[in-house]
Tab-separated table of C-alpha atoms in Angstrom:
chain	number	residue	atom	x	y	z
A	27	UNK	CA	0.000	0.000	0.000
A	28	UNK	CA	0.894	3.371	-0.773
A	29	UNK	CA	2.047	5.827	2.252
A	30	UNK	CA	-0.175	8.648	3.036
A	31	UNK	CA	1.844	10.571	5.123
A	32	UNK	CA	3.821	13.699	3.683
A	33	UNK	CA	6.874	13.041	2.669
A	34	UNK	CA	9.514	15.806	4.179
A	35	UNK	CA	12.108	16.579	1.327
A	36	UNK	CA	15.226	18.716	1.154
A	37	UNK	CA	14.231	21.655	-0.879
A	38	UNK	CA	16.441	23.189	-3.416
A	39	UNK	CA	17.630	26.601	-1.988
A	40	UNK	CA	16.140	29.591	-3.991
A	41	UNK	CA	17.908	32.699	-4.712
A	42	UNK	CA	15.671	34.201	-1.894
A	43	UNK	CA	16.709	31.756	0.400
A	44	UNK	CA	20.673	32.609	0.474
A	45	UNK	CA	22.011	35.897	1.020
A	46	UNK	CA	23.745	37.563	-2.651
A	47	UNK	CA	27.379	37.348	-2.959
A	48	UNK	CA	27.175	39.919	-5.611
A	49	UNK	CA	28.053	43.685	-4.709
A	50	UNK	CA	25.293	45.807	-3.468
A	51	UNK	CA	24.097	48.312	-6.172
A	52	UNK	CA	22.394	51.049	-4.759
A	53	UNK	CA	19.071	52.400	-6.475
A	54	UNK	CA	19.932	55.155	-9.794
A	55	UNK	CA	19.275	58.301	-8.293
A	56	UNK	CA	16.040	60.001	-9.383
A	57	UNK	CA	16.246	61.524	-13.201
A	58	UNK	CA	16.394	65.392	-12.733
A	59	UNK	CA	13.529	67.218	-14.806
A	60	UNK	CA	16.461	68.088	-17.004
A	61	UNK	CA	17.965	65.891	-18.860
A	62	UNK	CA	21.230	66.459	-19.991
A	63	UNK	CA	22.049	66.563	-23.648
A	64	UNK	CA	24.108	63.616	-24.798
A	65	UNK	CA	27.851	65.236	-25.199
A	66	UNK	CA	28.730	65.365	-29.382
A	67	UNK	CA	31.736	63.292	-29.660
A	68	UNK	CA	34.761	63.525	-32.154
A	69	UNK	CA	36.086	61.719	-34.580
A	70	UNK	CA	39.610	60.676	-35.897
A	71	UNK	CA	39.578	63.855	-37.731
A	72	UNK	CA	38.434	66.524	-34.629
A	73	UNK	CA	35.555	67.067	-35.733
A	74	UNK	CA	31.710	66.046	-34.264
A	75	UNK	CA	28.838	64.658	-36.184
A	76	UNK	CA	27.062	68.087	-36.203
A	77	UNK	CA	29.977	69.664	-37.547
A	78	UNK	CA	30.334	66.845	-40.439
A	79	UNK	CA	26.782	67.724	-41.431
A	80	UNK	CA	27.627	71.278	-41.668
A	81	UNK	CA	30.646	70.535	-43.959
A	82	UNK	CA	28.663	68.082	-45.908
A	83	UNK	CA	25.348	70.396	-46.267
A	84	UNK	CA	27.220	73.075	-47.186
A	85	UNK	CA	29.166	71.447	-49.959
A	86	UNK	CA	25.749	69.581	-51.124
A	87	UNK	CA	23.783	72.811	-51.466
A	88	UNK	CA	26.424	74.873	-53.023
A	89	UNK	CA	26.328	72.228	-56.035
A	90	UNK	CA	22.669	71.653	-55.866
A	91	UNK	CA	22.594	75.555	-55.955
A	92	UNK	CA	24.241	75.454	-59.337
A	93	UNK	CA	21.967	72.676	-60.245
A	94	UNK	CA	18.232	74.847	-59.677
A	95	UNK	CA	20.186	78.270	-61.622
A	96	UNK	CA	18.979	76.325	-64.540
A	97	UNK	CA	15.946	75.115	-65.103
A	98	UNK	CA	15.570	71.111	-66.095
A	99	UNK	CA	15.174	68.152	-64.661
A	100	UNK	CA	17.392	65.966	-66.907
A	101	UNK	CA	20.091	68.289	-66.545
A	102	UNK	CA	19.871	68.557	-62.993
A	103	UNK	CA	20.109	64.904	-62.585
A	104	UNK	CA	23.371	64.829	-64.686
A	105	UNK	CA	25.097	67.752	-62.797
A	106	UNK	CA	23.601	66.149	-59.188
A	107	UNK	CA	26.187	63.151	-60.102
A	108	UNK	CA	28.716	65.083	-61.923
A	109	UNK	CA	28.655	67.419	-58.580
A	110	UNK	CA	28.837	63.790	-56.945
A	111	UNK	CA	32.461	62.503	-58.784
A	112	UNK	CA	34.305	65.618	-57.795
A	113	UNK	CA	33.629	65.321	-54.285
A	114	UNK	CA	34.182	61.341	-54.640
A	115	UNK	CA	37.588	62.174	-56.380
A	116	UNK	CA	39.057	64.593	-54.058
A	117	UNK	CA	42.115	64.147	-51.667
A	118	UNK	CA	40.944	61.278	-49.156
A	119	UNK	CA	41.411	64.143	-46.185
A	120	UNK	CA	39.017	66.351	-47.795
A	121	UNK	CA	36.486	63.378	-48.957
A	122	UNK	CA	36.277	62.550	-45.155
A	123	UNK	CA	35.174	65.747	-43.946
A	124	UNK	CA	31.710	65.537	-46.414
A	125	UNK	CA	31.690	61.379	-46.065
A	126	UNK	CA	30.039	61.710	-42.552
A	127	UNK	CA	27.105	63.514	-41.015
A	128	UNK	CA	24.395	61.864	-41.917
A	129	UNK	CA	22.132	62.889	-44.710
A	130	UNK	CA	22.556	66.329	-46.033
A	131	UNK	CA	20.240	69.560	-45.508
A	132	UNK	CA	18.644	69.659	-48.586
A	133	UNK	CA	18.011	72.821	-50.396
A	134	UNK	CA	13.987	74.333	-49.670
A	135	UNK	CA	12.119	77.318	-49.739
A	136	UNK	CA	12.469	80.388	-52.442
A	137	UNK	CA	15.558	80.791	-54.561
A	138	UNK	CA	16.687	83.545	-52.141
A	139	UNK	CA	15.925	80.757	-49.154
A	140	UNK	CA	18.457	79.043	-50.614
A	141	UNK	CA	21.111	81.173	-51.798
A	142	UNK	CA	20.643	82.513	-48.133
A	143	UNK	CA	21.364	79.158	-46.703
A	144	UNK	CA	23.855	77.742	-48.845
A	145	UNK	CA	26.002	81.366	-48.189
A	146	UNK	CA	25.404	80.906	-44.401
A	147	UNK	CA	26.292	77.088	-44.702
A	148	UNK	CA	29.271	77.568	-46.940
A	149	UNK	CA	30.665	80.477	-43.899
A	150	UNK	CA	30.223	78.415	-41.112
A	151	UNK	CA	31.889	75.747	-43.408
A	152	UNK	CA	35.267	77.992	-43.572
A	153	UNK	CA	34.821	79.415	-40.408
A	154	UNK	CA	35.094	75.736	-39.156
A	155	UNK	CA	38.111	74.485	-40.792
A	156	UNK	CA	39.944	77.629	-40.185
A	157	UNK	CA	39.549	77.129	-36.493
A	158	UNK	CA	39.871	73.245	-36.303
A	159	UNK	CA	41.934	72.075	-39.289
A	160	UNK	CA	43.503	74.972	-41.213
A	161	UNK	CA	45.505	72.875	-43.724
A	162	UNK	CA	42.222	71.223	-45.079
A	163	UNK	CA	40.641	75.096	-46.311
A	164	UNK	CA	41.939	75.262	-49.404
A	165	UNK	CA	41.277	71.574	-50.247
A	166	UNK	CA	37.571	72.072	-48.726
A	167	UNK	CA	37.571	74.963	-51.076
A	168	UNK	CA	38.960	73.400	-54.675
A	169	UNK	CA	36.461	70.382	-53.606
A	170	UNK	CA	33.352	72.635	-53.418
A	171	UNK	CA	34.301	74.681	-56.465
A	172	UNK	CA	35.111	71.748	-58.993
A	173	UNK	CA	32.409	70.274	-57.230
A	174	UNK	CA	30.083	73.323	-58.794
A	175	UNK	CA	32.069	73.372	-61.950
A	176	UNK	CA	31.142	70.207	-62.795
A	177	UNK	CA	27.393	70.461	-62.005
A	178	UNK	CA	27.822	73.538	-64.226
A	179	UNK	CA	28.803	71.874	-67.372
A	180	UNK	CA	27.829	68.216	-66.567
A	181	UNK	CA	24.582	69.102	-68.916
A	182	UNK	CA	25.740	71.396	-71.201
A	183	UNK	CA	27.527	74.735	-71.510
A	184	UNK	CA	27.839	77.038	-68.596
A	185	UNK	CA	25.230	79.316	-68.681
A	186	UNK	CA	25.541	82.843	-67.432
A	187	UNK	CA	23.352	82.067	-64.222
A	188	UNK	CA	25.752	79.291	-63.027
A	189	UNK	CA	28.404	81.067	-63.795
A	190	UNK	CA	27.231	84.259	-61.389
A	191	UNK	CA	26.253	81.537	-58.403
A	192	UNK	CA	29.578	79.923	-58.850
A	193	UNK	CA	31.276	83.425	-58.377
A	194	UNK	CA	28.808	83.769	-55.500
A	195	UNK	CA	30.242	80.156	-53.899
A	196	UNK	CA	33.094	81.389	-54.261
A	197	UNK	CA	32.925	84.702	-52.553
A	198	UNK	CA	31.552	82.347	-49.743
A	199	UNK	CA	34.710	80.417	-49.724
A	200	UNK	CA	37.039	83.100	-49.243
């Protein structure tokens, strides 16, 4: 016959049931109303991601800038990629300031909107390098230009128009 009676067993011991041999960790202190901005860190180069997109954006628009002087979407597609190759082909130093930051502003609003922004961009751009990598200006500078050359006659002849907003990037650049 079977026994009735309980049958007293040792028990496993639980991870209530013995005291932690791990280091106490006290509670995270309560989150202030303010939270603090993640810091911007640098790369290899100096510079943050902020300041990439800045460099980036403002060599983007000055090309794209060249691109809208002229009206036509077929021809703005071939100077986008021209514009494209001649910041793909310049010194690797100079490539890497415009190869990170993210996606670039892209150029909005009126034509003044936008020669207003590229102009500010293109300052803060050379303002930038001056103060954080002075040997990389003029290279910044030859990149953006051929860069808007190129856009310029990817689709045809220069016209008058690019030819005045080029003068105008490069105004910016000095």
């Amino acid at each position: 016959m079977d026994d009735l009676r309980p049958h007293h067993t040792k028990q496993e011991p639980t991870m209530t049931d013995t005291p932690s041999t791990q280091p106490f960790e006290p509670p995270a202190a309560a989150a202030s109303s303010t939270p603090t901005p993640p810091a911007e860190t640098q790369d290899a180069t100096g510079f943050t991601d902020a300041e990439h997109r800045t460099l980036r954006s403002a060599a983007m628009l000055a090309s794209a800038w060249v691109s809208r002087a002229e009206k036509g979407m077929f021809d703005s597609i071939k100077e986008s990629f021209a514009a494209s190759k001649a910041i793909a082909g310049s010194p690797p130093e100079v490539a890497a300031l415009v190869g990170k930051g993210g996606f670039p502003e892209m150029p909005k609003g009126t034509p003044a909107d936008v020669e207003a922004r590229t102009l500010a961009l293109l300052g803060e751009a050379v303002s930038l390098l001056r103060a954080k990598a002075p040997q990389l200006v003029d290279g910044y500078r030859a990149m953006v230009l051929q860069s808007c050359r190129d856009a310029a006659s990817a689709a045809d002849d220069t016209s008058p128009n690019e030819t005045a907003v080029i003068a105008k990037v490069e105004a910016a650049l000095a």
